[in-house]
Short mmCIF file of C-alpha atoms in Angstrom, two decimals:
data_model
loop_
_atom_site.label_atom_id
_atom_site.label_comp_id
_atom_site.label_asym_id
_atom_site.label_seq_id
_atom_site.Cartn_x
_atom_site.Cartn_y
_atom_site.Cartn_z
CA MET A 265 -74.34 -90.45 -135.17
CA THR A 266 -74.85 -90.41 -131.38
CA THR A 267 -71.75 -90.51 -129.22
CA ASP A 268 -71.76 -93.63 -127.06
CA SER A 269 -71.29 -93.48 -123.31
CA ALA A 270 -67.68 -94.69 -123.42
CA MET A 271 -66.66 -91.86 -125.74
CA SER A 272 -68.66 -89.37 -123.68
CA PHE A 273 -66.58 -90.46 -120.71
CA LEU A 274 -63.27 -90.19 -122.57
CA ILE A 275 -63.68 -86.79 -124.27
CA PRO A 276 -63.23 -84.58 -121.15
CA LEU A 277 -60.43 -86.74 -119.70
CA PRO A 278 -57.46 -85.01 -121.44
CA VAL A 279 -58.46 -81.80 -119.65
CA VAL A 280 -59.55 -83.35 -116.37
CA LEU A 281 -56.55 -85.67 -115.99
CA ALA A 282 -54.07 -82.90 -116.73
CA LEU A 283 -55.66 -80.59 -114.14
CA LEU A 284 -55.87 -83.36 -111.53
CA GLY A 285 -52.26 -84.29 -112.21
CA ALA A 286 -51.22 -80.66 -111.81
CA GLY A 287 -52.98 -80.46 -108.45
CA VAL A 288 -51.37 -83.65 -107.18
CA CYS A 289 -47.92 -82.53 -108.40
CA LEU A 290 -48.36 -79.23 -106.62
CA ALA A 291 -49.32 -81.03 -103.42
CA LEU A 292 -46.23 -83.24 -103.74
CA GLY A 293 -43.91 -80.36 -104.49
CA HIS A 294 -41.29 -81.73 -102.08
CA ASN A 295 -41.08 -85.08 -103.88
CA ALA A 296 -39.42 -84.75 -107.28
CA ARG A 297 -39.71 -88.43 -108.20
CA ALA A 298 -43.43 -88.52 -107.46
CA GLN A 299 -43.92 -85.40 -109.60
CA ARG A 300 -42.11 -86.99 -112.51
CA VAL A 301 -44.03 -90.27 -112.24
CA ILE A 302 -47.42 -88.53 -112.02
CA SER A 303 -46.67 -86.25 -114.95
CA PHE A 304 -45.47 -89.16 -117.07
CA VAL A 305 -48.49 -91.33 -116.22
CA VAL A 306 -50.95 -88.51 -116.93
CA LEU A 307 -49.46 -87.63 -120.31
CA THR A 308 -49.17 -91.29 -121.31
CA ALA A 309 -52.85 -91.74 -120.49
CA ILE A 310 -53.72 -88.67 -122.57
CA VAL A 311 -51.83 -90.13 -125.53
CA GLY A 312 -53.92 -93.31 -125.28
CA ILE A 313 -57.18 -91.36 -124.90
CA ALA A 314 -56.37 -89.10 -127.85
CA ALA A 315 -55.59 -92.12 -130.04
CA THR A 316 -58.93 -93.68 -129.07
CA LEU A 317 -60.80 -90.46 -129.82
CA LEU A 318 -59.13 -90.20 -133.23
CA TRP A 319 -60.08 -93.78 -134.03
CA ALA A 320 -63.71 -93.16 -132.98
CA ALA A 321 -63.96 -89.82 -134.80
CA ASP A 322 -62.51 -91.30 -137.99
CA ARG A 323 -64.90 -94.25 -137.84
CA ASP A 324 -68.12 -92.66 -136.56
CA GLY A 325 -67.75 -88.92 -137.12
CA PRO A 326 -67.54 -86.15 -134.48
CA GLN A 327 -67.79 -87.33 -130.87
CA VAL A 328 -69.70 -84.94 -128.62
CA VAL A 329 -70.24 -84.58 -124.88
CA TYR A 330 -72.47 -82.02 -123.15
CA VAL A 331 -70.67 -81.12 -119.93
CA GLY A 332 -73.08 -81.22 -116.99
CA GLY A 333 -75.94 -82.37 -119.21
CA TRP A 334 -76.78 -78.84 -120.30
CA PRO A 335 -78.32 -78.29 -123.76
CA ALA A 336 -75.78 -77.58 -126.50
CA ARG A 337 -76.85 -73.98 -126.96
CA MET A 338 -76.67 -73.23 -123.19
CA GLY A 339 -73.83 -75.27 -121.74
CA ILE A 340 -70.27 -76.35 -122.52
CA VAL A 341 -69.86 -78.76 -125.41
CA LEU A 342 -66.67 -80.69 -126.10
CA VAL A 343 -66.24 -82.05 -129.62
CA ALA A 344 -63.64 -84.51 -130.90
CA ASP A 345 -63.80 -84.58 -134.69
CA ARG A 346 -61.00 -85.77 -136.97
CA LEU A 347 -59.16 -82.43 -136.88
CA SER A 348 -59.28 -81.85 -133.12
CA ALA A 349 -58.58 -85.50 -132.25
CA LEU A 350 -55.59 -85.67 -134.62
CA LEU A 351 -54.04 -82.48 -133.23
CA LEU A 352 -54.81 -83.64 -129.68
CA LEU A 353 -52.92 -86.87 -130.35
CA VAL A 354 -49.90 -85.15 -131.89
CA SER A 355 -49.76 -82.56 -129.11
CA ALA A 356 -49.98 -85.29 -126.45
CA ILE A 357 -47.12 -87.26 -128.01
CA VAL A 358 -44.95 -84.15 -128.31
CA THR A 359 -45.64 -82.92 -124.76
CA LEU A 360 -44.92 -86.41 -123.38
CA THR A 361 -41.57 -86.55 -125.20
CA VAL A 362 -40.64 -83.02 -124.12
CA LEU A 363 -41.55 -83.95 -120.54
CA VAL A 364 -39.04 -86.83 -120.63
CA TYR A 365 -36.44 -84.43 -122.06
CA SER A 366 -37.14 -81.88 -119.31
CA VAL A 367 -36.87 -84.60 -116.67
CA GLY A 368 -33.43 -85.45 -118.03
CA GLN A 369 -32.40 -81.80 -118.06
CA GLY A 370 -33.74 -81.22 -114.55
CA ILE A 371 -31.93 -84.24 -113.17
CA ILE A 372 -28.69 -83.26 -114.87
CA GLU A 373 -28.90 -79.67 -113.70
CA PHE A 374 -30.27 -79.96 -110.18
CA GLY A 375 -29.80 -83.57 -109.13
CA ARG A 376 -32.18 -86.51 -109.02
CA ASP A 377 -33.95 -85.56 -105.80
CA THR A 378 -34.35 -81.84 -106.32
CA PRO A 379 -38.05 -81.00 -106.80
CA LEU A 380 -39.07 -78.59 -109.52
CA SER A 381 -42.18 -77.62 -107.61
CA VAL A 382 -43.42 -75.19 -110.22
CA PHE A 383 -42.42 -76.78 -113.52
CA TYR A 384 -44.40 -80.03 -113.53
CA PRO A 385 -47.76 -78.65 -112.28
CA THR A 386 -47.49 -75.70 -114.66
CA TYR A 387 -46.58 -77.96 -117.55
CA LEU A 388 -49.67 -80.09 -116.92
CA VAL A 389 -51.85 -76.98 -116.71
CA LEU A 390 -50.45 -75.98 -120.10
CA VAL A 391 -51.44 -79.39 -121.48
CA ALA A 392 -54.93 -78.97 -120.03
CA GLY A 393 -55.31 -75.59 -121.75
CA VAL A 394 -54.13 -76.92 -125.11
CA SER A 395 -56.45 -79.94 -124.86
CA ASN A 396 -59.41 -77.76 -123.91
CA ALA A 397 -58.76 -75.44 -126.85
CA PHE A 398 -58.70 -78.36 -129.32
CA LEU A 399 -61.86 -79.96 -127.89
CA SER A 400 -63.91 -76.84 -127.30
CA GLY A 401 -67.22 -76.61 -129.11
CA ASP A 402 -67.95 -72.99 -128.25
CA LEU A 403 -66.05 -69.73 -128.52
CA PHE A 404 -66.06 -68.88 -124.83
CA ASN A 405 -64.67 -72.25 -123.81
CA LEU A 406 -62.05 -71.82 -126.54
CA TYR A 407 -61.19 -68.50 -124.88
CA VAL A 408 -60.90 -70.27 -121.52
CA GLY A 409 -58.58 -72.85 -123.07
CA PHE A 410 -56.38 -70.08 -124.43
CA GLU A 411 -56.29 -68.32 -121.07
CA VAL A 412 -55.39 -71.50 -119.20
CA LEU A 413 -52.48 -72.30 -121.52
CA LEU A 414 -51.36 -68.67 -121.54
CA ALA A 415 -51.40 -68.46 -117.74
CA ALA A 416 -49.17 -71.53 -117.61
CA SER A 417 -46.93 -70.18 -120.36
CA TYR A 418 -46.36 -66.94 -118.39
CA VAL A 419 -44.77 -69.02 -115.62
CA LEU A 420 -42.80 -71.31 -117.91
CA ILE A 421 -41.33 -68.60 -120.13
CA THR A 422 -39.89 -66.76 -117.10
CA LEU A 423 -38.68 -69.90 -115.34
CA GLY A 424 -35.48 -69.11 -113.47
CA GLY A 425 -36.23 -65.39 -113.29
CA THR A 426 -33.18 -64.20 -115.22
CA GLY A 427 -33.15 -60.70 -116.66
CA PRO A 428 -33.47 -61.71 -120.34
CA ARG A 429 -36.31 -64.08 -119.55
CA VAL A 430 -38.22 -61.53 -117.49
CA ARG A 431 -37.81 -58.92 -120.25
CA ALA A 432 -38.91 -61.37 -122.96
CA GLY A 433 -41.70 -62.64 -120.74
CA THR A 434 -42.99 -59.12 -120.22
CA THR A 435 -43.35 -58.61 -123.97
CA TYR A 436 -45.01 -62.00 -124.30
CA VAL A 437 -47.49 -61.26 -121.49
CA VAL A 438 -48.42 -57.83 -122.87
CA VAL A 439 -49.02 -59.19 -126.39
CA SER A 440 -50.96 -62.18 -125.06
CA VAL A 441 -53.19 -60.00 -122.88
CA LEU A 442 -53.85 -57.72 -125.85
CA SER A 443 -54.88 -60.66 -128.06
CA SER A 444 -57.08 -62.02 -125.29
CA MET A 445 -58.84 -58.66 -124.98
CA VAL A 446 -59.52 -58.60 -128.73
CA PHE A 447 -60.81 -62.18 -128.55
CA LEU A 448 -63.09 -61.37 -125.61
CA ILE A 449 -64.50 -58.29 -127.35
CA ALA A 450 -65.09 -60.40 -130.46
CA ILE A 451 -66.97 -63.00 -128.40
CA ALA A 452 -69.14 -60.24 -126.90
CA GLY A 453 -69.88 -58.96 -130.41
CA VAL A 454 -70.73 -62.45 -131.67
CA TYR A 455 -73.10 -63.04 -128.74
CA ALA A 456 -74.75 -59.64 -129.21
CA ALA A 457 -75.35 -60.39 -132.89
CA THR A 458 -76.51 -64.00 -132.59
CA GLY A 459 -77.37 -64.78 -128.95
CA THR A 460 -75.05 -67.78 -128.84
CA VAL A 461 -71.36 -68.71 -128.68
CA ASN A 462 -71.82 -72.37 -129.56
CA MET A 463 -69.90 -72.83 -132.80
CA ALA A 464 -72.33 -75.28 -134.37
CA ASP A 465 -75.20 -72.92 -133.54
CA LEU A 466 -73.17 -69.98 -134.88
CA ALA A 467 -72.66 -71.82 -138.15
CA VAL A 468 -76.44 -71.53 -138.55
CA LYS A 469 -77.20 -68.14 -137.05
CA LEU A 470 -74.33 -66.14 -138.55
CA GLN A 471 -75.95 -66.69 -141.96
CA GLU A 472 -78.78 -64.44 -140.76
CA VAL A 473 -76.45 -61.62 -139.64
CA PRO A 474 -75.91 -58.67 -142.07
CA GLU A 475 -72.75 -59.18 -144.12
CA GLY A 476 -71.04 -56.03 -142.83
CA VAL A 477 -71.44 -57.11 -139.21
CA ARG A 478 -70.30 -60.62 -140.08
CA VAL A 479 -67.12 -59.30 -141.69
CA VAL A 480 -66.32 -57.13 -138.66
CA LEU A 481 -66.76 -60.11 -136.33
CA GLN A 482 -64.62 -62.27 -138.59
CA LEU A 483 -61.86 -59.64 -138.69
CA MET A 484 -61.82 -59.37 -134.90
CA LEU A 485 -61.58 -63.15 -134.45
CA LEU A 486 -58.86 -63.40 -137.11
CA THR A 487 -56.89 -60.61 -135.44
CA ALA A 488 -56.99 -62.33 -132.06
CA PHE A 489 -56.02 -65.73 -133.48
CA SER A 490 -53.37 -64.26 -135.80
CA ILE A 491 -51.56 -62.72 -132.83
CA LYS A 492 -51.55 -66.10 -131.11
CA ALA A 493 -50.45 -67.88 -134.29
CA ALA A 494 -47.76 -65.25 -135.08
CA VAL A 495 -49.13 -64.34 -138.51
CA PHE A 496 -47.44 -61.29 -140.09
CA PRO A 497 -47.70 -58.37 -139.23
CA LEU A 498 -48.70 -59.61 -135.76
CA SER A 499 -45.66 -61.85 -135.30
CA ALA A 500 -42.95 -59.42 -134.09
CA TRP A 501 -43.27 -60.61 -130.50
CA LEU A 502 -42.28 -64.23 -131.15
CA PRO A 503 -38.55 -64.17 -132.13
CA ASP A 504 -37.71 -62.11 -129.04
CA SER A 505 -39.84 -64.14 -126.61
CA TYR A 506 -39.25 -67.84 -127.26
CA PRO A 507 -35.41 -68.15 -127.50
CA THR A 508 -34.76 -67.01 -123.92
CA ALA A 509 -36.79 -69.79 -122.25
CA PRO A 510 -35.28 -73.16 -121.18
CA ALA A 511 -34.87 -75.60 -124.09
CA PRO A 512 -37.87 -77.86 -123.31
CA VAL A 513 -40.12 -74.84 -122.76
CA THR A 514 -39.02 -73.22 -126.01
CA ALA A 515 -39.49 -76.52 -127.83
CA VAL A 516 -43.07 -77.05 -126.71
CA PHE A 517 -43.95 -73.37 -127.21
CA ALA A 518 -42.50 -73.26 -130.72
CA GLY A 519 -43.88 -76.60 -131.76
CA LEU A 520 -47.32 -76.40 -130.26
CA LEU A 521 -48.66 -73.07 -129.01
CA THR A 522 -48.71 -71.21 -132.32
CA LYS A 523 -50.53 -74.20 -133.87
CA VAL A 524 -53.38 -73.72 -131.40
CA GLY A 525 -53.83 -70.29 -132.96
CA VAL A 526 -53.70 -71.80 -136.46
CA TYR A 527 -56.26 -74.42 -135.38
CA ALA A 528 -58.59 -71.64 -134.17
CA ILE A 529 -58.24 -69.82 -137.51
CA MET A 530 -58.99 -73.02 -139.43
CA ARG A 531 -61.98 -73.92 -137.23
CA VAL A 532 -63.55 -70.48 -137.39
CA GLN A 533 -62.93 -70.00 -141.12
CA THR A 534 -64.37 -73.37 -142.16
CA LEU A 535 -67.26 -73.63 -139.71
CA LEU A 536 -68.42 -70.04 -139.15
CA PHE A 537 -67.31 -68.21 -142.30
CA PRO A 538 -67.16 -70.85 -145.07
CA ASP A 539 -67.67 -68.41 -147.93
CA SER A 540 -65.45 -65.73 -146.52
CA PRO A 541 -64.82 -62.55 -148.52
CA LEU A 542 -61.52 -62.29 -146.61
CA SER A 543 -59.79 -65.21 -148.34
CA GLU A 544 -57.64 -62.82 -150.39
CA LEU A 545 -56.61 -61.03 -147.20
CA LEU A 546 -55.51 -64.38 -145.80
CA LEU A 547 -53.54 -65.10 -148.98
CA TRP A 548 -51.65 -61.80 -148.57
CA ALA A 549 -51.05 -62.60 -144.90
CA ALA A 550 -49.71 -66.05 -145.88
CA LEU A 551 -47.41 -64.57 -148.52
CA LEU A 552 -45.95 -61.88 -146.26
CA THR A 553 -45.63 -64.26 -143.29
CA MET A 554 -43.59 -66.70 -145.37
CA LEU A 555 -41.27 -64.10 -146.93
CA ILE A 556 -40.72 -61.75 -143.99
CA GLY A 557 -40.17 -64.66 -141.63
CA ILE A 558 -37.60 -66.43 -143.77
CA LEU A 559 -35.71 -63.19 -144.55
CA GLY A 560 -35.44 -62.66 -140.79
CA ALA A 561 -34.14 -66.21 -140.37
CA ILE A 562 -31.37 -65.69 -142.90
CA ALA A 563 -30.10 -62.65 -141.03
CA GLN A 564 -29.71 -64.46 -137.70
CA SER A 565 -26.45 -65.70 -136.20
CA ASP A 566 -28.06 -67.58 -133.32
CA ILE A 567 -29.69 -70.97 -133.89
CA LYS A 568 -32.64 -70.35 -131.56
CA ARG A 569 -33.47 -67.04 -133.21
CA MET A 570 -33.03 -68.54 -136.67
CA LEU A 571 -35.48 -71.30 -135.80
CA SER A 572 -37.90 -68.80 -134.30
CA PHE A 573 -38.00 -66.86 -137.56
CA THR A 574 -38.48 -70.06 -139.59
CA LEU A 575 -41.35 -70.85 -137.23
CA VAL A 576 -43.01 -67.59 -138.18
CA SER A 577 -42.27 -68.17 -141.85
CA HIS A 578 -43.77 -71.65 -141.98
CA ILE A 579 -46.96 -70.54 -140.25
CA GLY A 580 -47.55 -68.89 -143.63
CA TYR A 581 -47.85 -72.31 -145.31
CA MET A 582 -50.68 -73.27 -142.95
CA VAL A 583 -52.50 -69.95 -143.46
CA PHE A 584 -52.07 -70.50 -147.21
CA GLY A 585 -53.99 -73.79 -147.01
CA VAL A 586 -56.74 -72.20 -144.91
CA ALA A 587 -57.07 -69.34 -147.39
CA ILE A 588 -57.35 -71.74 -150.35
CA ALA A 589 -60.07 -73.61 -148.41
CA SER A 590 -60.35 -76.46 -150.93
CA ASP A 591 -60.27 -80.10 -149.84
CA LEU A 592 -56.65 -80.39 -150.96
CA GLY A 593 -55.66 -77.03 -149.44
CA LEU A 594 -57.12 -77.86 -146.03
CA ALA A 595 -55.75 -81.42 -146.13
CA GLY A 596 -52.29 -80.03 -146.96
CA ALA A 597 -52.54 -77.47 -144.16
CA ILE A 598 -53.54 -80.09 -141.58
CA PHE A 599 -50.76 -82.41 -142.78
CA TYR A 600 -48.30 -79.52 -142.53
CA ILE A 601 -49.44 -78.67 -138.99
CA VAL A 602 -48.76 -82.26 -137.87
CA HIS A 603 -45.39 -82.22 -139.63
CA HIS A 604 -44.38 -78.83 -138.26
CA ILE A 605 -45.36 -79.53 -134.64
CA THR A 606 -43.07 -82.56 -134.69
CA ILE A 607 -40.15 -81.11 -136.62
CA GLN A 608 -40.01 -77.69 -134.96
CA THR A 609 -40.15 -79.24 -131.49
CA THR A 610 -37.37 -81.64 -132.45
CA LEU A 611 -35.10 -78.89 -133.74
CA PHE A 612 -35.44 -76.85 -130.56
CA LEU A 613 -34.67 -79.94 -128.46
CA VAL A 614 -31.59 -80.59 -130.60
CA THR A 615 -30.61 -76.95 -130.15
CA GLY A 616 -30.76 -77.50 -126.39
CA LEU A 617 -28.28 -80.35 -126.83
CA ILE A 618 -26.07 -78.15 -129.03
CA GLU A 619 -26.06 -75.58 -126.24
CA ILE A 620 -24.90 -78.23 -123.81
CA ARG A 621 -22.25 -79.65 -126.13
CA GLY A 622 -20.97 -76.39 -127.57
CA GLY A 623 -21.65 -74.01 -124.67
CA SER A 624 -23.67 -71.64 -126.83
CA THR A 625 -26.26 -71.43 -129.60
CA SER A 626 -24.45 -68.54 -131.28
CA LEU A 627 -22.88 -69.46 -134.59
CA GLU A 628 -20.02 -67.11 -133.71
CA HIS A 629 -18.96 -69.45 -130.91
CA LEU A 630 -19.81 -72.85 -132.39
CA GLY A 631 -17.84 -75.09 -134.71
CA GLY A 632 -16.51 -78.58 -135.18
CA LEU A 633 -19.58 -80.30 -133.75
CA ALA A 634 -19.75 -82.84 -136.59
CA LYS A 635 -16.46 -84.32 -135.44
CA ALA A 636 -17.02 -83.86 -131.70
CA ALA A 637 -20.62 -85.14 -131.67
CA PRO A 638 -21.56 -87.02 -134.88
CA VAL A 639 -24.83 -88.33 -133.42
CA LEU A 640 -25.83 -84.77 -132.59
CA ALA A 641 -25.02 -83.77 -136.15
CA LEU A 642 -27.33 -86.49 -137.47
CA MET A 643 -30.08 -85.45 -135.02
CA PHE A 644 -29.92 -81.90 -136.40
CA PHE A 645 -29.53 -82.86 -140.04
CA LEU A 646 -32.61 -85.06 -140.44
CA PRO A 647 -35.28 -82.68 -139.05
CA ALA A 648 -33.49 -79.69 -140.62
CA MET A 649 -33.76 -81.25 -144.08
CA ASN A 650 -37.35 -82.16 -143.29
CA LEU A 651 -38.12 -78.56 -142.38
CA SER A 652 -36.49 -77.37 -145.59
CA GLY A 653 -38.78 -79.58 -147.63
CA ILE A 654 -36.16 -81.85 -149.16
CA PRO A 655 -37.70 -84.91 -150.90
CA PRO A 656 -38.90 -87.37 -149.77
CA PHE A 657 -39.48 -85.98 -146.28
CA SER A 658 -42.93 -85.06 -144.97
CA GLY A 659 -42.16 -81.35 -145.28
CA PHE A 660 -41.80 -81.81 -149.03
CA LEU A 661 -45.05 -83.78 -149.26
CA GLY A 662 -47.01 -81.17 -147.31
CA LYS A 663 -45.66 -78.35 -149.47
CA VAL A 664 -46.45 -80.24 -152.68
CA ALA A 665 -50.07 -80.59 -151.57
CA LEU A 666 -50.31 -76.87 -150.76
CA VAL A 667 -48.66 -75.83 -154.02
CA GLN A 668 -50.99 -78.09 -156.00
CA ALA A 669 -53.99 -76.60 -154.16
CA GLY A 670 -52.75 -73.09 -155.00
CA VAL A 671 -52.32 -73.99 -158.69
CA ASP A 672 -55.80 -75.54 -158.76
CA ARG A 673 -57.33 -72.37 -157.34
CA ALA A 674 -55.72 -70.33 -160.15
CA GLY A 675 -55.64 -66.52 -160.22
CA TRP A 676 -52.60 -64.24 -160.09
CA LEU A 677 -52.60 -63.92 -156.29
CA ALA A 678 -52.72 -67.69 -155.78
CA TYR A 679 -49.86 -68.11 -158.27
CA LEU A 680 -47.91 -65.39 -156.45
CA VAL A 681 -48.29 -67.20 -153.11
CA VAL A 682 -47.27 -70.48 -154.77
CA ALA A 683 -44.11 -68.78 -156.06
CA ALA A 684 -43.47 -67.29 -152.60
CA SER A 685 -43.87 -70.71 -150.98
CA ILE A 686 -41.24 -72.19 -153.33
CA VAL A 687 -38.85 -69.29 -152.71
CA THR A 688 -39.42 -69.62 -148.96
CA SER A 689 -38.58 -73.31 -149.12
CA LEU A 690 -35.31 -72.57 -150.94
CA LEU A 691 -34.41 -69.79 -148.49
CA THR A 692 -35.19 -72.12 -145.58
CA LEU A 693 -32.71 -74.57 -147.07
CA TYR A 694 -30.15 -71.77 -147.33
CA ALA A 695 -30.64 -70.70 -143.68
CA ILE A 696 -30.42 -74.31 -142.50
CA ALA A 697 -27.33 -75.02 -144.64
CA LYS A 698 -25.59 -71.93 -143.27
CA THR A 699 -26.28 -73.05 -139.72
CA TRP A 700 -25.23 -76.62 -140.49
CA ASN A 701 -21.93 -75.55 -142.02
CA ARG A 702 -20.96 -73.04 -139.34
CA ALA A 703 -21.99 -75.06 -136.28
CA PHE A 704 -20.95 -78.53 -137.38
CA TRP A 705 -18.25 -78.31 -140.05
CA ARG A 706 -16.35 -75.07 -139.49
CA PRO A 707 -13.35 -75.48 -137.15
CA ARG A 708 -14.24 -74.38 -133.64
CA ASN A 709 -12.81 -71.10 -132.45
CA GLU A 710 -10.64 -72.09 -129.50
CA GLU A 711 -10.44 -68.57 -128.15
CA PRO A 712 -12.29 -68.09 -124.85
CA ASP A 713 -15.62 -66.46 -125.37
CA GLU A 714 -17.94 -64.48 -123.17
CA VAL A 715 -20.88 -66.82 -123.17
CA GLY A 716 -19.42 -69.47 -120.87
CA GLU A 717 -20.09 -73.15 -121.15
CA TRP A 718 -22.91 -75.32 -119.96
CA VAL A 719 -22.22 -77.29 -116.79
CA PRO A 720 -24.10 -80.58 -116.52
CA SER A 721 -23.17 -81.25 -112.90
CA THR A 722 -24.11 -77.93 -111.37
CA GLY A 723 -26.47 -76.57 -113.91
CA THR A 724 -26.50 -74.04 -116.65
CA LYS A 725 -23.98 -71.85 -118.34
CA SER A 726 -22.65 -68.52 -117.35
CA GLY A 727 -24.93 -65.56 -117.81
CA GLU A 728 -28.19 -67.39 -118.46
CA PRO A 729 -28.98 -70.06 -115.90
CA TRP A 730 -32.22 -71.94 -115.45
CA GLY A 731 -31.48 -72.12 -111.74
CA ASP A 732 -29.30 -70.09 -109.46
CA THR A 733 -25.93 -71.80 -109.79
CA VAL A 734 -23.47 -70.29 -112.25
CA THR A 735 -20.20 -72.07 -112.79
CA VAL A 736 -18.00 -72.45 -115.83
CA THR A 737 -16.03 -75.61 -116.43
CA SER A 738 -15.35 -77.86 -119.39
CA VAL A 739 -17.93 -79.23 -121.80
CA ARG A 740 -19.20 -82.74 -121.00
CA SER A 741 -20.81 -85.48 -123.03
CA LEU A 742 -24.48 -85.28 -123.93
CA PRO A 743 -26.89 -86.50 -121.21
CA ARG A 744 -28.53 -89.74 -122.31
CA ALA A 745 -31.78 -88.77 -120.58
CA MET A 746 -32.07 -85.84 -123.00
CA VAL A 747 -30.68 -87.60 -126.07
CA ALA A 748 -33.17 -90.49 -125.93
CA PRO A 749 -36.39 -88.40 -126.18
CA THR A 750 -34.78 -86.22 -128.84
CA LEU A 751 -33.90 -89.30 -130.89
CA THR A 752 -37.48 -90.49 -130.43
CA LEU A 753 -38.83 -87.30 -131.97
CA VAL A 754 -36.25 -87.41 -134.76
CA ALA A 755 -37.43 -90.95 -135.56
CA LEU A 756 -41.08 -89.87 -135.33
CA GLY A 757 -40.50 -86.93 -137.68
CA THR A 758 -38.72 -89.21 -140.16
CA ALA A 759 -41.45 -91.83 -139.84
CA LEU A 760 -44.04 -89.27 -140.94
CA THR A 761 -42.63 -89.80 -144.41
CA LEU A 762 -43.19 -93.55 -144.17
CA VAL A 763 -46.80 -93.18 -143.03
CA ALA A 764 -47.53 -90.15 -145.20
CA GLY A 765 -50.16 -92.05 -147.22
CA PRO A 766 -52.39 -93.11 -144.31
CA LEU A 767 -51.79 -89.80 -142.53
CA PHE A 768 -52.75 -87.81 -145.60
CA GLY A 769 -55.84 -90.00 -145.89
CA ILE A 770 -56.91 -88.88 -142.41
CA THR A 771 -56.19 -85.23 -143.21
CA GLU A 772 -58.20 -85.53 -146.45
CA ARG A 773 -61.18 -86.93 -144.54
CA ALA A 774 -60.75 -84.21 -141.91
CA ALA A 775 -60.68 -81.54 -144.61
CA SER A 776 -63.77 -82.97 -146.28
CA GLU A 777 -65.54 -82.97 -142.91
CA LEU A 778 -64.54 -79.35 -142.30
CA ARG A 779 -65.88 -78.22 -145.67
CA ASP A 780 -69.07 -80.25 -145.35
CA ARG A 781 -69.87 -78.86 -141.86
CA THR A 782 -72.96 -81.07 -141.69
CA PRO A 783 -71.46 -83.84 -139.52
CA TYR A 784 -70.18 -81.32 -136.98
CA ILE A 785 -73.42 -79.34 -136.78
CA GLU A 786 -75.71 -82.36 -136.73
CA ASN A 787 -73.72 -84.11 -134.04
CA VAL A 788 -73.55 -81.04 -131.79
CA LEU A 789 -77.11 -79.80 -132.36
CA GLU A 790 -79.29 -82.80 -131.82
CA ASP A 791 -82.06 -81.31 -133.94
CA GLY A 792 -79.55 -81.22 -136.82
CA THR A 793 -80.54 -77.70 -137.80
CA MET A 794 -78.63 -76.57 -140.88
CA PRO A 795 -78.15 -73.22 -142.58
CA GLY A 796 -81.33 -72.05 -144.21
CA GLU A 797 -83.49 -74.02 -141.80
CA SER A 798 -85.21 -72.86 -138.61
CA ALA A 799 -82.87 -72.67 -135.64
CA SER A 800 -85.27 -71.40 -133.05
CA ALA A 801 -86.04 -74.65 -131.27
CA GLU A 802 -84.05 -75.45 -128.14
CA VAL A 803 -83.14 -79.08 -127.64
CA SER A 804 -82.22 -81.16 -124.64
CA PRO A 805 -79.30 -83.52 -124.53
#
């Protein structure tokens, strides 16, 4: 179906608005209130646009725009199908909520009129990169989207310039540059083999490439995306990199950035390599990612590091669904991505509040929070149980779909991954319960510790400030400006259970569309060329 002019106008806007907003925020670096208003307006508009694109894609199929009017095989194509539009909407909602949280934290730490001249523009650039990656219809533009979001993430992860953040940021930058080099080499190889980087065109032309070459290209793309998604054994960088950043930065990184890598794996596997001989390799990667990640989480005594390891572990569930590649497996993986973006972001925001209330995220220094801050205890408990997969939360529903897909596939390896997914879920519950008991129910150790306490009025806690001021005084009440957006995400994560039926319906239709491939290819290539047919003719938009 042809994309109408209104949709053609809307598709590029999530990228364009975010970049324009970043430029305006940078120009108004001296005016903190203007920066906040512009960032909020831009992200709110992106939420509305993403919702409209999802509605149009679900009703009419993939929505396509040819940037600059160039033919699909020559220019940049942006595509909003059910998968990309759904993830664009979820990412926009999460980034908007985290923005409100960061505004509250910035005001509390630095005062209402203190401009954060770097944070807001960089945050909007990050949103532009994520949006571009989801909407990209060709590999090179996908690479550009990754580079834009990574460039912004380099700034955000080292915000404040403390020693731990610079050290963690250095590791993050080195790993990211390495993955980008692998991705770029893979793109060069794909272009040399097929003469195109348009993904719809590649879906046709890769069928004509010798199988050995096709497997090498697939391996290179999977390696690049697996580093970005933190799939074992390419995940060692993540637990040391994310926990050192400010709470809102860690939250959006943990909730969103790794899912862009998972999205790229899912897109490439379903569109370019639908009958992949590497599905067993992906099953092994899913199994090891789940088990190694959750064993690391159990060993941690810091909440941020524990959550970082569970993040790695639960990426394995999504890779599991991609490896199964059935309608149910892909639907379960997409459902789990939506669930995990929301829940993981929420838990890291709650951890930021725990750090404020308790002065630390180390379980050695926390205790008694259930009595001191019962609302905070509830805000941690609900998403934590959701992450663990306790019925009837959305985490349980997503895992049931993936387990059922694994059982339907049959075979000893599929059964082994199913067993590993159940064990991982139980171990996640154990890690969460340990954290819950020690941070919230164990009596607090009243002895002075070395970590200092967070200071709402002047900013930060001793030893690890966001800004420059380091002062240690008593613990204060939780800032409402940070509690409100966190409660919003807690409610949203809980509501996923209530709307699980309609949401799973969308993910089922998205999975069916991914496996069919025809709607995507026909809507991008106007001649509708399909595998096995001639693909030599160039078309004009």
